[in-house]
Amino acid sequence: MSEELTAAKTQPVSVVERYPDWVRPEERDGYHGVIVEPEHLVAFAESIRDELGFDFLTSVTGVDYHPEDRMEVVYHAFQSTGGGILEFKVQLPRANPVVPSLVGIFPGAAFQEREAWDLLGIRFEGHPNHKRILMWEGFHGHPLRKDWKEPFFIQDQKPFDQRWPEGAFAYIEGANAFNKNVQYPDEFDPASWSDNGGDQVYKSTEELSAEVDQEGIKTERLVVNLGPQHPSTHGVFRMVVTLDGEEVLDLEPVMGYLHRNHEKIGERNTYLMNIPFTDRLDYICSMSNNFGYVLAVEKLLGKRYAPPERAQYIRVIMAELTRIVNHYMTVGFLLNDLGAYFTPTMYALKERELILDIFEAVSGSRMMCNYYRFGGVVRDLPEGVEEQIRRLAYERLPRQIDEMDRYLTENEIVRTRGEGVGVLTPEQAIAHSAVGPVLRASGVPYDIRRADPYSVYDRFDFDVAVRYHGDVYDRYLVRIDEIRQSIRIIQQAIDGLPDGDVMATKPAYKLRMPEGEAYGRVEGPKGELGFYLVSDGSDNPWRYHVRAPSFINLTALRQMCVGEKIADIVAVLGSIDIILGEVDR
Amino acid sequence: MPEELNQEGYDIPPEAQDSVVITTLDKIYNWGRRYSAWPMMFGLACCAIEMICTAASRFDFARFGMEVMRPSPRQSDVMIVSGTVTKKMAPLLVRLYNQMPEPKYVVSMGACAGSGGPFKEGYNVVAGIDQFLPVDVYIPGCPPTPQALLFGLMKLQEKMDNQSIKDVRWYSDEPDPGIPIPILGPDLIDPRDFPELMQIREEGEES
C-alpha cells in the first residue's frame, strides 16, 4: 500500500518536469495527477503513450464543479506492463466545454467520451461518432450536470429531511406536474411536436448499404437489427449489423436500455447507501463490486479504515468465489449461444447455487450481498461456513471444473466455432482498453491482482492465466484457467484465515470524509472495475463514477466482429461476457 | 386428475369412474391452460438471473408446465417483466406485449417492475410497468427469490382457474386495439396523456 502511494506521488512530479509547457501540477489538497492544457492534450497523450509507456487509458470521465464555472475531464492511464497510475485532467469552462477527442490515440476512449457527452455535455472535438450513448438522441439536457434536476427531485442530498411531512404519507408523484416520472422542457409544445427523429442508428449505416455493385453482380447489403429483446444478447443489448451476404461489414452497438442512473442516484446517496447499489451493477458478481467500491472509499478515508487481517482474507475469499460463479455462468451461456442449449448452463448453475448458499449464509441474500463495509465486512462468517468453503474449495469445485473441462474443451463444435473467430491482437486489445479475460486471452498478462496489487493478494501464490490467440476459444480457456487459479487462492486463504475482528471501526451511518479524489480499482471477474470518487467533505460523494469493464470491453466488439459471419457475432459477444446492469449502469 | 376436474353432484357408475370425467367447459379449458403457460424468454435486469435459476435444476418450474421459454412474443402466454423498465426500453416492452397473442398475462417480477424500486427516482426509470401494461401478479423482492417467483406463478395459475370463458376479454366481440406505444421525445411521452399534457401546457401559459 505504501509503495503504491509513493509511486502515485512521485510520478506526477516527473511528468511536470518532463512537459513543463504542457502541464502544471495539481495543487488542491487530496487531489492527484496533473492538469493538462486542452490545446496540448493530444500531443501529451501521444507522448506519454509512446515515450513513457502509458499505453493503457482505462478511464475517461468528467466532473462538474457547479457553481464554480468549471468542468473537468479526468483521464486515468496505466502501463500495460503493470505499475501505478498516471492521472491527468483538463479544465474547461462550464458554458462551452470542448476538449479534443483522444479516440485517435486511444480508441478505448470512444464510448467513454460519448458517455461524458451524453451525461455531462462535454463536447469531444474530432470524435468520429459524436452521439449520445446511454440516453436517446433528443433527450433534453445532460443529466449528470449538478444543476439538472430529475422529475422526482426532492433534495440534493440524502437522507432527506422529511419524507412524510407532518406524519402524513405523500407520494412523490404528487409533487410532479405530470404525476409521473417525466418532465418536458419549456419549449416543448405537444401540439406541434411530431416524432420525426427516426432512428439515428439506421441513418449512419445507410451509406454502407447504398453501394451494391460488385464485379457486375448486384448484391444487396442488408441491415439487421439484433436486440434489445434477443435471447443471445444477454439482456437488453442491441446491435445494428450491416451484412454482405453473411459477412459482417459493420456493427454498431446500441446500449442504454438498462440505464438506471446509477451515478446520479449515487451522488445523492451517502457513501454507505451506495454499497447496495453497487450490488446491482454487475448483478452476478455483487461481492467484487462491493470490493471495488469500498477500496475506493477507503483510499479517501485513509489509514484509520484499513481493514483487519481477518476481514482482508474474508474479502478475498468472497471475491474469488464470485469470480468462480461468474466464469461458470459465462462458460454456460457461451455454450448456450454456441448451440448447446441449456445443458452446460445447468451444470454451471448447479455449482453457482452451492456458492450462493455461502453468500446467503454470510450476508442474508443470494444475489445482492451488500456484505463489505468501509474498514472490513459487515459480519463474521457464521458457524459452519468456513467448513463449507473448505469442502467446496478442496473437494467439490476442483472435481467439477475438471468435469466441465473434460466435457467441453476438446468438443469439436466448441473448437470449430471458437478457434480463429473474433480475433483481437494484443496491440488492439490494449488500444481498445480491453480488460480482464478478454485482454489476457489476447496474450497480455495484465491482472491487477499482480500488476498493481491490492488487499492481500500479494501473499497468495497463483498464476495469471494467459492465452495467446485472442479468439473466442482462448477466451473460454482463460476462464477455465481462472476458475482453477481462484480455487487455489481460496484454498490458501481459507487455510491461512486468521482470527480477530472483521471491522476496523465501529459501524457508522455517516463518515467524516476528507476532501479529495480517489480511484480504486479491482480485478473483477470481467476485468478492471474502477470507482472514481470526488469528495467535497460532505456526507455524499460529489462525483461518483463507475469504470465498468463490460461497457468498455464492448468498444472492441466492432473490431472483433467485422469480417466474421453473422452467426459468430453471438459467439463473440458471449465470449466478451457482458452484464447489462454494468454496461448501462 | 379426476379429483381435480370432476364436477360434484354427478354420479358416475363405478365401472366408468376411471375413464369418464364430468366437468364444465371452463374447468377443462382452464386446466389445460394453467399447466402450459409458456413464459417469454427475455430478461431485463438482475431479476432475470433469478428467473434463470428458477428454470434450472434446484427450483425447476417445469414442474408447473412452464419450462418452455419462448424467445418470440408470438408464441408466449406469460410476460415476466424481470427487472427495471427504463424509459428507453418502455416502447419496446409495450410493442412486445402487443405482439403477444391472447390469452396473455403479465407478471411483474421484483421491486423495479412493480414500482421503480431502488431506482425509482432515476431520470430514465419508469416507476412501475403498470403505467403501461395490465399486470396480473406482482412479486415483491429485490430480487425475488426463486421460491417467490414460483409462488407468484402459482398465483397466476389460480387466477387462470377463476376465469370463465363467458366473460374473458379475448372472446369479446370488440377487437383489441392494443396499447398505444410510448414515444421517446424530450422525455418519455405516453400518447394517452396527450390531452392532459396540452391542458397543463395551456394552463401554464395563462398563469
Short mmCIF file of C-alpha atoms in Angstrom, two decimals, chain A residues 119 133-136 138-140 143 148 150 152 158 173 177-178 180-185 188 190-191 193 195 228-229 231 236 255-261 264 277 280 283 333 349 352-353 357 366-368, chain B residues 41-46 49-50 52-53 55-59 71 84 86-89 92 96 118-125 127 131 142-143 146 183-190 193-194 197-198 200-201:
data_model
loop_
_atom_site.label_atom_id
_atom_site.label_comp_id
_atom_site.label_asym_id
_atom_site.label_seq_id
_atom_site.Cartn_x
_atom_site.Cartn_y
_atom_site.Cartn_z
CA LEU A 119 -24.39 12.75 -19.30
CA ILE A 133 -24.86 6.63 -25.90
CA LEU A 134 -26.99 5.86 -22.84
CA MET A 135 -29.94 8.17 -23.37
CA TRP A 136 -31.64 8.56 -26.70
CA GLY A 138 -33.39 14.13 -28.45
CA PHE A 139 -33.43 13.75 -24.69
CA HIS A 140 -33.42 17.12 -23.02
CA PRO A 143 -28.44 14.65 -16.51
CA TRP A 148 -30.03 19.38 -13.85
CA GLU A 150 -34.67 14.83 -12.34
CA PHE A 152 -38.68 13.12 -8.92
CA LYS A 158 -29.91 12.13 1.19
CA GLU A 173 -45.72 11.60 -7.93
CA ALA A 177 -46.74 18.48 -12.59
CA PHE A 178 -47.39 15.43 -14.74
CA LYS A 180 -45.33 10.80 -13.44
CA ASN A 181 -41.63 10.40 -13.70
CA VAL A 182 -41.42 12.75 -16.65
CA GLN A 183 -40.65 16.40 -17.29
CA TYR A 184 -40.54 18.37 -20.50
CA PRO A 185 -38.52 21.44 -21.37
CA PHE A 188 -41.67 21.60 -25.83
CA PRO A 190 -47.07 18.83 -27.64
CA ALA A 191 -49.42 20.34 -30.24
CA TRP A 193 -44.41 18.20 -31.92
CA ASP A 195 -41.87 12.15 -33.91
CA PRO A 228 -32.77 -5.42 -27.48
CA GLN A 229 -35.09 -8.37 -26.99
CA PRO A 231 -32.15 -14.44 -26.48
CA VAL A 236 -31.29 -5.67 -23.34
CA MET A 255 -27.00 0.49 -25.36
CA GLY A 256 -28.74 2.34 -22.60
CA TYR A 257 -31.82 0.13 -22.37
CA LEU A 258 -30.94 -0.58 -18.76
CA HIS A 259 -29.52 2.82 -17.88
CA ARG A 260 -30.70 3.08 -14.29
CA ASN A 261 -28.97 6.34 -13.42
CA LYS A 264 -26.95 10.37 -10.46
CA PHE A 277 -26.48 -0.05 -5.36
CA ARG A 280 -26.90 -4.17 -8.74
CA TYR A 283 -25.57 -8.44 -10.63
CA PHE A 333 -24.08 -19.01 -21.50
CA LEU A 349 -25.92 -23.10 -12.19
CA ARG A 352 -23.48 -21.48 -8.53
CA GLU A 353 -26.26 -22.50 -6.19
CA ASP A 357 -25.64 -20.77 -0.27
CA ARG A 366 -28.41 -14.82 -2.50
CA MET A 367 -27.53 -12.28 -5.11
CA MET A 368 -27.43 -8.81 -3.65
CA MET B 41 -37.70 -15.66 -22.75
CA PHE B 42 -36.39 -12.23 -22.12
CA GLY B 43 -34.72 -10.64 -19.17
CA LEU B 44 -34.38 -7.00 -18.34
CA ALA B 45 -32.08 -6.87 -15.34
CA CYS B 46 -30.98 -8.61 -12.17
CA ILE B 49 -30.83 -14.17 -13.36
CA GLU B 50 -33.15 -15.39 -10.63
CA ILE B 52 -32.98 -18.43 -15.00
CA CYS B 53 -32.25 -20.06 -11.64
CA ALA B 55 -35.74 -22.64 -14.59
CA ALA B 56 -32.62 -24.57 -13.54
CA SER B 57 -32.31 -27.75 -11.58
CA ARG B 58 -32.77 -26.72 -7.96
CA PHE B 59 -36.11 -24.96 -8.41
CA PRO B 71 -37.92 -16.15 -27.39
CA THR B 84 -36.09 -2.31 -14.18
CA THR B 86 -36.27 2.18 -18.39
CA LYS B 87 -37.83 4.88 -20.49
CA LYS B 88 -35.69 3.81 -23.41
CA MET B 89 -36.98 0.25 -23.10
CA LEU B 92 -40.20 -1.88 -26.94
CA LEU B 96 -43.71 -6.88 -27.32
CA PRO B 118 -34.47 1.37 -5.60
CA PHE B 119 -34.09 3.19 -8.91
CA LYS B 120 -37.47 4.92 -8.81
CA GLU B 121 -36.03 8.41 -8.54
CA GLY B 122 -33.87 7.87 -11.61
CA TYR B 123 -34.49 10.09 -14.61
CA ASN B 124 -34.58 7.16 -17.03
CA VAL B 125 -36.71 4.78 -14.99
CA ALA B 127 -41.86 3.92 -11.94
CA GLN B 131 -48.26 2.56 -16.06
CA CYS B 142 -35.10 -7.25 -4.87
CA PRO B 143 -34.65 -9.67 -6.47
CA PRO B 146 -36.86 -18.32 -6.97
CA ILE B 183 -42.77 7.79 -27.76
CA LEU B 184 -39.26 8.95 -26.98
CA GLY B 185 -39.37 12.71 -27.21
CA PRO B 186 -37.58 15.14 -24.93
CA ASP B 187 -38.76 12.67 -22.30
CA LEU B 188 -40.99 9.63 -22.47
CA ILE B 189 -44.42 10.55 -23.87
CA ASP B 190 -47.41 8.33 -23.32
CA ASP B 193 -51.53 11.58 -21.94
CA PHE B 194 -51.56 13.99 -24.86
CA LEU B 197 -50.35 17.41 -21.50
CA MET B 198 -51.90 20.08 -23.70
CA ILE B 200 -51.18 21.53 -18.45
CA ARG B 201 -49.28 23.50 -21.06
#
